[in-house]
């Protein structure tokens, strides 16, 4: 990333958004790492046998955590040096991942629940734990996570500043999500608006302390680079640890409602070289 930046280029990480992509197998997780994947979101917008997604917080009061297998997924990611992404997970899983991860975690694209109460956002009790963990929350710009249909750049700034107040300036970044959303805030319609965001953050007189140039550098990328280094340092300290080889317990799979899963089965048709859903 730093080499690309110095060369005036853009660096892009290979990531997996949704732990369903490992098919409940740690061997697949390891293969992804060998192929270059450097973070994985534990789940997407649907539940799995070992981890629940955030929509469950709107449908039940039950606190759901990682299963034992889910904990081993986190530990194996720590051992490999793969960042644990807890965007999209339920509130219970957020806390549990912070409990068990031996390395800093990330929210790759989430915002503040206190500023806008959507299940995809992180509550203050989670944000307050980031300094001890060393992790980071990267603010999502999707209008419906920020303030609703008519969200503006100022609403995004409210989220950023609130997270700075609760978690600290070393634990906030930007996760605009421009490749994955259909509506952006007014004034942040595309990446060309980033300078406007930084200019506004640096200006006094908006009800919050203006950001210094050094703080803006952290927000822009130094914070996530620091997290990446720490994750790699943890992995280096675990180099003598054996890979986890366990399989997901049958009871976890049998107790799981397959209608809640992200998984879809496809069959290959050689006649038209297409995959069709079963």
Short mmCIF file of C-alpha atoms in Angstrom, two decimals:
data_model
loop_
_atom_site.label_atom_id
_atom_site.label_comp_id
_atom_site.label_asym_id
_atom_site.label_seq_id
_atom_site.Cartn_x
_atom_site.Cartn_y
_atom_site.Cartn_z
CA UNK A 1 0.00 0.00 0.00
CA UNK A 2 2.74 2.43 0.93
CA UNK A 3 4.76 1.61 -2.19
CA UNK A 4 1.71 2.20 -4.38
CA UNK A 5 0.99 5.51 -2.64
CA UNK A 6 4.55 6.73 -3.15
CA UNK A 7 4.28 5.77 -6.83
CA UNK A 8 1.05 7.74 -7.25
CA UNK A 9 -1.01 4.59 -7.66
CA UNK A 10 -4.02 3.09 -5.86
CA UNK A 11 -3.62 -0.12 -3.87
CA UNK A 12 -6.56 -2.47 -3.40
CA UNK A 13 -6.71 -5.41 -1.00
CA UNK A 14 -8.13 -8.83 -1.80
CA UNK A 15 -10.88 -9.48 0.74
CA UNK A 16 -13.73 -11.88 1.42
CA UNK A 17 -17.00 -10.25 2.47
CA UNK A 18 -18.84 -13.01 4.26
CA UNK A 19 -17.53 -16.03 6.15
CA UNK A 20 -19.99 -18.29 4.31
CA UNK A 21 -17.33 -18.25 1.59
CA UNK A 22 -15.13 -20.64 3.58
CA UNK A 23 -17.94 -23.26 3.60
CA UNK A 24 -17.37 -23.95 7.34
CA UNK A 25 -13.83 -25.17 6.61
CA UNK A 26 -10.66 -23.72 8.09
CA UNK A 27 -8.68 -25.28 5.24
CA UNK A 28 -10.50 -22.96 2.82
CA UNK A 29 -9.71 -19.99 5.08
CA UNK A 30 -6.02 -20.87 4.89
CA UNK A 31 -6.21 -21.22 1.13
CA UNK A 32 -7.73 -17.76 0.84
CA UNK A 33 -4.83 -16.37 2.85
CA UNK A 34 -2.33 -18.08 0.55
CA UNK A 35 -4.15 -16.52 -2.42
CA UNK A 36 -3.68 -13.06 -0.91
CA UNK A 37 -6.85 -12.41 1.12
CA UNK A 38 -5.97 -10.10 4.02
CA UNK A 39 -9.29 -9.65 5.75
CA UNK A 40 -12.59 -11.47 5.98
CA UNK A 41 -15.96 -10.15 7.15
CA UNK A 42 -17.23 -12.85 9.52
CA UNK A 43 -20.64 -12.82 7.87
CA UNK A 44 -22.67 -10.75 5.45
CA UNK A 45 -26.39 -10.00 5.77
CA UNK A 46 -27.41 -13.53 6.70
CA UNK A 47 -26.72 -15.97 9.52
CA UNK A 48 -24.39 -18.95 9.44
CA UNK A 49 -24.06 -22.00 11.69
CA UNK A 50 -21.20 -20.32 13.60
CA UNK A 51 -22.01 -16.60 13.49
CA UNK A 52 -25.10 -14.37 13.27
CA UNK A 53 -25.57 -11.27 11.13
CA UNK A 54 -26.80 -7.87 12.29
CA UNK A 55 -30.45 -8.17 11.09
CA UNK A 56 -31.08 -10.58 13.96
CA UNK A 57 -30.83 -7.64 16.37
CA UNK A 58 -34.08 -6.29 14.93
CA UNK A 59 -35.95 -9.60 15.28
CA UNK A 60 -34.89 -11.00 18.68
CA UNK A 61 -33.67 -9.80 22.06
CA UNK A 62 -31.54 -12.90 22.48
CA UNK A 63 -27.82 -12.15 22.70
CA UNK A 64 -26.10 -14.31 20.11
CA UNK A 65 -22.38 -14.99 20.17
CA UNK A 66 -19.84 -16.91 18.14
CA UNK A 67 -20.01 -20.68 18.51
CA UNK A 68 -16.88 -22.58 19.56
CA UNK A 69 -16.14 -23.12 15.87
CA UNK A 70 -16.61 -19.40 15.26
CA UNK A 71 -14.04 -18.63 17.93
CA UNK A 72 -11.61 -20.97 16.19
CA UNK A 73 -12.19 -19.10 12.92
CA UNK A 74 -11.16 -15.88 14.65
CA UNK A 75 -8.12 -17.53 16.24
CA UNK A 76 -7.04 -19.03 12.93
CA UNK A 77 -7.33 -15.61 11.30
CA UNK A 78 -5.17 -14.21 14.10
CA UNK A 79 -2.62 -16.95 13.54
CA UNK A 80 -2.50 -16.32 9.80
CA UNK A 81 -2.38 -12.53 10.05
CA UNK A 82 -5.79 -11.98 8.44
CA UNK A 83 -7.81 -9.07 9.80
CA UNK A 84 -11.10 -9.96 11.50
CA UNK A 85 -13.84 -7.72 10.07
CA UNK A 86 -16.92 -7.35 12.28
CA UNK A 87 -19.02 -5.17 10.02
CA UNK A 88 -22.32 -6.96 9.31
CA UNK A 89 -22.28 -9.07 12.51
CA UNK A 90 -24.80 -8.90 15.36
CA UNK A 91 -24.13 -6.79 18.46
CA UNK A 92 -23.44 -9.91 20.50
CA UNK A 93 -20.88 -11.13 17.98
CA UNK A 94 -19.19 -7.71 17.99
CA UNK A 95 -18.56 -8.05 21.71
CA UNK A 96 -17.61 -11.71 21.52
CA UNK A 97 -15.10 -11.09 18.73
CA UNK A 98 -13.53 -8.34 20.84
CA UNK A 99 -13.40 -10.78 23.76
CA UNK A 100 -11.58 -13.54 21.91
CA UNK A 101 -9.50 -11.90 19.17
CA UNK A 102 -5.81 -11.75 19.94
CA UNK A 103 -5.30 -9.01 17.34
CA UNK A 104 -7.04 -5.72 16.56
CA UNK A 105 -10.35 -6.10 14.75
CA UNK A 106 -11.80 -3.84 12.09
CA UNK A 107 -15.20 -2.57 11.04
CA UNK A 108 -14.51 -2.19 7.34
CA UNK A 109 -17.70 -0.21 6.65
CA UNK A 110 -19.96 0.63 9.59
CA UNK A 111 -21.13 3.81 11.28
CA UNK A 112 -22.37 4.97 14.70
CA UNK A 113 -25.61 3.56 16.13
CA UNK A 114 -25.93 6.56 18.46
CA UNK A 115 -26.02 8.87 15.46
CA UNK A 116 -28.43 6.67 13.47
CA UNK A 117 -30.00 3.53 14.99
CA UNK A 118 -29.52 0.98 12.24
CA UNK A 119 -28.49 -2.59 13.08
CA UNK A 120 -25.49 -2.27 10.75
CA UNK A 121 -23.97 0.41 12.98
CA UNK A 122 -21.90 -0.02 16.14
CA UNK A 123 -23.21 1.05 19.55
CA UNK A 124 -21.15 3.13 21.94
CA UNK A 125 -20.42 0.19 24.27
CA UNK A 126 -18.65 -1.48 21.34
CA UNK A 127 -16.86 1.67 20.20
CA UNK A 128 -15.56 2.24 23.73
CA UNK A 129 -13.75 -1.12 23.60
CA UNK A 130 -11.76 -0.36 20.47
CA UNK A 131 -8.86 1.45 22.21
CA UNK A 132 -8.09 -1.56 24.39
CA UNK A 133 -8.35 -3.91 21.41
CA UNK A 134 -6.44 -1.57 19.11
CA UNK A 135 -9.06 -1.88 16.38
CA UNK A 136 -10.72 0.57 14.04
CA UNK A 137 -14.18 1.46 12.72
CA UNK A 138 -14.27 2.80 9.18
CA UNK A 139 -17.32 4.98 8.61
CA UNK A 140 -19.80 3.85 5.97
CA UNK A 141 -21.30 6.54 3.72
CA UNK A 142 -24.46 4.66 2.70
CA UNK A 143 -27.29 7.16 3.19
CA UNK A 144 -29.58 4.67 4.92
CA UNK A 145 -26.90 3.86 7.53
CA UNK A 146 -26.06 7.53 8.05
CA UNK A 147 -29.32 9.45 8.35
CA UNK A 148 -31.85 8.11 5.87
CA UNK A 149 -32.70 8.97 2.31
CA UNK A 150 -31.75 12.65 2.56
CA UNK A 151 -28.41 12.19 4.33
CA UNK A 152 -25.74 14.81 3.69
CA UNK A 153 -21.99 15.17 4.09
CA UNK A 154 -22.66 16.89 7.44
CA UNK A 155 -24.42 13.76 8.70
CA UNK A 156 -21.32 11.71 7.87
CA UNK A 157 -19.23 14.25 9.76
CA UNK A 158 -21.49 13.77 12.80
CA UNK A 159 -20.72 10.04 12.73
CA UNK A 160 -16.99 10.61 12.34
CA UNK A 161 -16.82 13.09 15.18
CA UNK A 162 -18.95 10.99 17.51
CA UNK A 163 -16.69 7.99 16.94
CA UNK A 164 -13.65 10.17 17.58
CA UNK A 165 -15.22 11.29 20.88
CA UNK A 166 -16.07 7.74 22.01
CA UNK A 167 -13.27 5.58 20.58
CA UNK A 168 -10.54 8.15 20.00
CA UNK A 169 -8.86 9.60 16.95
CA UNK A 170 -6.63 6.54 16.54
CA UNK A 171 -9.59 4.22 15.99
CA UNK A 172 -11.63 5.80 13.21
CA UNK A 173 -11.24 5.61 9.44
CA UNK A 174 -13.24 5.88 6.24
CA UNK A 175 -15.10 2.96 4.64
CA UNK A 176 -17.19 4.76 2.05
CA UNK A 177 -18.64 1.59 0.48
CA UNK A 178 -19.07 3.30 -2.90
CA UNK A 179 -18.85 -0.07 -4.67
CA UNK A 180 -21.70 -1.55 -2.66
CA UNK A 181 -24.42 1.05 -2.11
CA UNK A 182 -27.11 2.65 -4.23
CA UNK A 183 -27.49 6.02 -2.51
CA UNK A 184 -24.77 8.35 -1.27
CA UNK A 185 -25.10 11.42 0.97
CA UNK A 186 -25.55 14.81 -0.67
CA UNK A 187 -22.07 16.26 -1.00
CA UNK A 188 -20.37 12.83 -0.93
CA UNK A 189 -21.66 11.41 -4.19
CA UNK A 190 -18.32 9.89 -5.23
CA UNK A 191 -14.64 9.78 -4.31
CA UNK A 192 -14.01 13.19 -5.87
CA UNK A 193 -15.75 14.65 -2.80
CA UNK A 194 -13.18 13.40 -0.28
CA UNK A 195 -11.34 16.77 -0.29
CA UNK A 196 -14.61 18.48 0.65
CA UNK A 197 -15.00 16.09 3.59
CA UNK A 198 -11.49 16.79 4.87
CA UNK A 199 -11.90 20.54 4.39
CA UNK A 200 -15.09 20.53 6.46
CA UNK A 201 -13.50 18.44 9.22
CA UNK A 202 -10.62 20.92 9.45
CA UNK A 203 -12.88 23.98 9.73
CA UNK A 204 -13.77 25.42 13.17
CA UNK A 205 -17.19 26.57 14.21
CA UNK A 206 -19.32 23.47 13.58
CA UNK A 207 -19.89 22.40 17.17
CA UNK A 208 -16.80 20.17 17.38
CA UNK A 209 -13.06 20.54 17.60
CA UNK A 210 -11.52 20.97 14.14
CA UNK A 211 -9.27 18.15 13.00
CA UNK A 212 -5.55 18.83 12.76
CA UNK A 213 -3.55 17.81 9.67
CA UNK A 214 -1.98 14.96 11.64
CA UNK A 215 -5.39 13.71 12.76
CA UNK A 216 -6.71 13.85 9.21
CA UNK A 217 -3.78 11.73 8.04
CA UNK A 218 -4.78 9.09 10.60
CA UNK A 219 -8.39 9.19 9.40
CA UNK A 220 -7.31 8.99 5.76
CA UNK A 221 -5.26 5.84 6.14
CA UNK A 222 -2.57 5.82 8.82
CA UNK A 223 -4.94 4.25 11.35
CA UNK A 224 -5.76 1.25 9.17
CA UNK A 225 -2.09 0.82 8.25
CA UNK A 226 -1.27 0.75 11.97
CA UNK A 227 -3.91 -1.95 12.49
CA UNK A 228 -2.49 -4.00 9.63
CA UNK A 229 0.99 -3.85 11.14
CA UNK A 230 -0.30 -4.92 14.55
CA UNK A 231 -2.22 -7.84 13.03
CA UNK A 232 0.96 -8.96 11.29
CA UNK A 233 2.92 -8.60 14.54
CA UNK A 234 0.44 -10.80 16.38
CA UNK A 235 0.75 -13.44 13.65
CA UNK A 236 4.54 -13.30 13.92
CA UNK A 237 4.23 -13.99 17.64
CA UNK A 238 2.02 -17.02 16.92
CA UNK A 239 4.35 -18.56 14.34
CA UNK A 240 4.92 -21.65 16.49
CA UNK A 241 1.18 -22.26 16.95
CA UNK A 242 -0.19 -25.22 15.03
CA UNK A 243 -3.05 -24.67 12.55
CA UNK A 244 -6.51 -25.42 13.87
CA UNK A 245 -7.74 -28.58 12.19
CA UNK A 246 -11.17 -29.13 13.73
CA UNK A 247 -14.37 -29.55 11.73
CA UNK A 248 -17.58 -27.72 12.53
CA UNK A 249 -19.68 -29.92 14.86
CA UNK A 250 -22.61 -31.71 13.24
CA UNK A 251 -24.95 -30.36 15.90
CA UNK A 252 -24.14 -26.78 14.86
CA UNK A 253 -25.17 -27.56 11.31
CA UNK A 254 -28.24 -29.64 12.23
CA UNK A 255 -29.51 -26.97 14.63
CA UNK A 256 -29.16 -24.27 12.02
CA UNK A 257 -32.05 -23.11 9.87
CA UNK A 258 -30.79 -23.42 6.27
CA UNK A 259 -33.31 -20.79 5.17
CA UNK A 260 -31.25 -18.24 7.10
CA UNK A 261 -28.03 -19.05 5.31
CA UNK A 262 -26.07 -17.09 2.72
CA UNK A 263 -25.30 -20.30 0.88
CA UNK A 264 -26.81 -21.12 -2.47
CA UNK A 265 -26.23 -24.36 -4.36
CA UNK A 266 -25.47 -24.21 -8.07
CA UNK A 267 -25.12 -26.88 -10.74
CA UNK A 268 -22.84 -26.52 -13.76
CA UNK A 269 -24.44 -27.09 -17.18
CA UNK A 270 -21.73 -27.95 -19.74
CA UNK A 271 -24.07 -27.40 -22.68
CA UNK A 272 -24.23 -23.65 -22.13
CA UNK A 273 -21.28 -23.32 -19.74
CA UNK A 274 -23.53 -21.71 -17.16
CA UNK A 275 -24.21 -22.25 -13.45
CA UNK A 276 -27.89 -22.52 -12.49
CA UNK A 277 -29.36 -22.35 -9.00
CA UNK A 278 -30.71 -25.63 -7.65
#
